[in-house]
Coordinates of C-alpha atoms in Angstrom, one line a residue:
X18 CA 153.6 67.1 45.6
X19 CA 150.7 64.8 46.4
X20 CA 148.5 63.5 43.6
X21 CA 145.6 61.1 44.1
X22 CA 144.4 59.0 41.2
X23 CA 141.3 56.9 41.5
X24 CA 140.3 54.6 38.7
X25 CA 138.5 51.3 38.4
X26 CA 141.6 49.1 38.0
X27 CA 144.4 49.3 40.6
X28 CA 146.7 47.3 38.3
X29 CA 146.0 49.6 35.3
X30 CA 146.7 52.6 37.5
X31 CA 150.0 51.2 38.7
X32 CA 151.1 50.7 35.1
X33 CA 150.3 54.4 34.3
X34 CA 152.3 55.7 37.3
X35 CA 155.4 53.5 36.8
X36 CA 157.7 56.0 35.1
X37 CA 160.6 58.3 35.9
X38 CA 160.9 61.9 34.8
X39 CA 163.4 64.6 35.9
X40 CA 161.6 66.9 38.2
X41 CA 158.8 64.6 39.0
X42 CA 159.8 63.5 42.5
X43 CA 156.5 63.4 44.2
X44 CA 154.6 60.5 45.5
X45 CA 151.5 59.1 43.8
X46 CA 148.9 57.4 46.0
X47 CA 146.2 55.2 44.6
X48 CA 142.9 55.0 46.3
X49 CA 139.7 53.5 44.9
X50 CA 136.8 55.6 46.2
X51 CA 133.9 57.8 45.4
X52 CA 134.7 61.4 44.2
X53 CA 131.6 62.6 46.1
X54 CA 133.0 61.4 49.4
X55 CA 136.7 62.1 49.7
X56 CA 136.8 61.9 53.5
X57 CA 140.1 60.0 53.4
X58 CA 141.7 63.2 52.0
X59 CA 142.5 66.3 54.2
X60 CA 141.3 69.8 53.3
X61 CA 143.6 71.6 50.9
X62 CA 146.1 68.8 50.6
X63 CA 146.1 68.0 46.8
X64 CA 148.1 69.7 44.1
X65 CA 146.3 68.4 41.0
X66 CA 142.9 66.8 40.3
X67 CA 142.3 65.1 36.9
X68 CA 138.9 63.6 36.3
X69 CA 136.9 62.1 33.5
X70 CA 133.5 61.4 35.0
X71 CA 131.3 58.7 33.6
X72 CA 128.6 60.3 31.4
X73 CA 125.1 60.1 32.6
X74 CA 123.3 57.0 31.3
X75 CA 125.5 56.8 28.2
X76 CA 128.2 54.1 28.7
X77 CA 127.3 52.0 31.7
X78 CA 130.3 51.1 33.9
X79 CA 128.3 48.6 36.0
X80 CA 125.0 46.9 36.1
X81 CA 123.9 47.4 39.6
X82 CA 126.4 49.4 41.7
X83 CA 124.1 52.0 43.3
X84 CA 126.8 54.7 43.5
X85 CA 127.7 54.4 39.8
X86 CA 127.2 57.8 38.2
X87 CA 127.0 56.3 34.7
X88 CA 123.6 54.7 35.7
X89 CA 122.0 58.1 36.4
X90 CA 119.8 60.2 34.1
X91 CA 121.3 63.5 33.1
X92 CA 119.4 65.6 35.7
X93 CA 120.4 63.3 38.6
X94 CA 124.0 63.0 37.2
X95 CA 124.3 66.8 37.3
X96 CA 123.0 66.9 40.8
X97 CA 125.6 64.4 42.0
X98 CA 128.4 66.3 40.1
X99 CA 127.7 69.2 42.6
X100 CA 129.1 66.8 45.3
X101 CA 132.1 66.0 43.2
X102 CA 132.8 69.7 42.6
X103 CA 132.4 70.5 46.3
X104 CA 134.7 67.8 47.4
X105 CA 137.3 68.6 44.7
X106 CA 137.3 72.2 45.9
X107 CA 137.7 71.2 49.5
X108 CA 140.7 68.9 49.0
X109 CA 142.6 71.0 46.4
X110 CA 145.2 73.5 47.6
X111 CA 144.8 77.2 46.9
X112 CA 146.0 78.3 43.5
X113 CA 146.2 74.7 42.3
X114 CA 144.4 73.1 39.3
X115 CA 141.5 70.7 38.7
X116 CA 141.0 69.3 35.1
X117 CA 137.7 67.8 34.1
X118 CA 137.3 66.0 30.8
X119 CA 133.6 66.0 29.8
X120 CA 131.5 65.4 26.8
X121 CA 127.9 66.0 25.7
X122 CA 125.1 63.7 24.7
X123 CA 122.0 63.6 22.5
X124 CA 118.5 62.7 23.5
X125 CA 115.5 62.4 21.2
X126 CA 117.4 64.2 18.5
X127 CA 118.5 67.2 20.6
X128 CA 121.9 68.0 22.1
X129 CA 122.2 68.0 25.8
X130 CA 125.2 70.2 26.7
X131 CA 126.2 68.2 29.8
X132 CA 129.8 69.5 29.6
X133 CA 128.8 73.1 30.0
X134 CA 126.4 72.2 32.8
X135 CA 129.3 70.5 34.6
X136 CA 131.5 73.6 33.9
X137 CA 129.0 75.8 35.6
X138 CA 128.7 73.4 38.6
X139 CA 132.5 73.6 39.2
X140 CA 132.4 77.4 38.8
X141 CA 129.5 77.6 41.3
X142 CA 131.6 75.6 43.7
X143 CA 134.3 78.3 43.7
X144 CA 136.6 77.3 40.8
X145 CA 137.7 79.8 38.2
X146 CA 137.9 78.6 34.6
X147 CA 141.6 78.9 33.5
X148 CA 141.5 77.1 30.2
X149 CA 138.9 75.4 27.9
X150 CA 140.5 72.8 25.6
X151 CA 138.5 71.0 22.9
X152 CA 139.6 67.4 22.5
X153 CA 138.8 65.8 19.2
X154 CA 137.6 62.2 19.5
X155 CA 138.9 59.5 17.1
X156 CA 138.1 55.8 16.7
X157 CA 135.7 55.5 19.5
X158 CA 134.2 52.1 20.2
X159 CA 130.8 53.0 18.8
X160 CA 131.8 55.3 16.0
X161 CA 130.7 53.0 13.2
X162 CA 127.3 52.5 14.8
X163 CA 126.7 56.2 15.3
X164 CA 128.1 57.2 11.9
X165 CA 125.6 54.9 10.2
X166 CA 122.7 56.2 12.3
X167 CA 123.8 59.9 11.9
X168 CA 123.3 59.5 8.2
X169 CA 120.1 57.5 8.5
X170 CA 118.5 59.9 11.0
X171 CA 120.1 63.2 9.9
X172 CA 122.2 64.3 12.9
X173 CA 125.9 65.3 13.4
X174 CA 128.2 63.1 15.4
X175 CA 129.5 64.4 18.6
X176 CA 133.2 64.2 17.8
X177 CA 134.7 66.2 20.7
X178 CA 135.0 66.5 24.4
X179 CA 135.9 69.5 26.5
X180 CA 138.8 69.7 28.9
X181 CA 138.0 72.3 31.5
X182 CA 141.0 73.4 33.5
X183 CA 140.0 75.2 36.7
X184 CA 142.0 77.0 39.3
X185 CA 141.1 77.2 42.9

């Protein structure tokens, strides 16, 4: 089994993969890259993809890295997610799984269902939705700020994300 994990910190990633478990005998390779350009991975060579993309223009992961999806407006973010879905589909083996953790946002008092837009993008790339899991969020960094403002400006907190589990 080959699994590729790409996160921002190599050291943090190495910590997360340093464990032993009966039956988990595969190799884990770490590669820092861009999920829109997985040219270092062969077609249909990956067993499992797990991703939690940065949300468009919500939490900024960088100040000036041009390729940073977190700097994009929602429309542009969704356009770039088409490339992520296409590359994910290309590298994943048939009958294997791709899990995408995604949330929504609010702009000018209205909900923007980014998660479901991303779900459709992955389906349009050929994936079939196997499971939809709702993940409740607790103790987020900005919860206090948003809780105060939700009362002041009369809106509900977004207290969940969706874990879409797709099969190729």
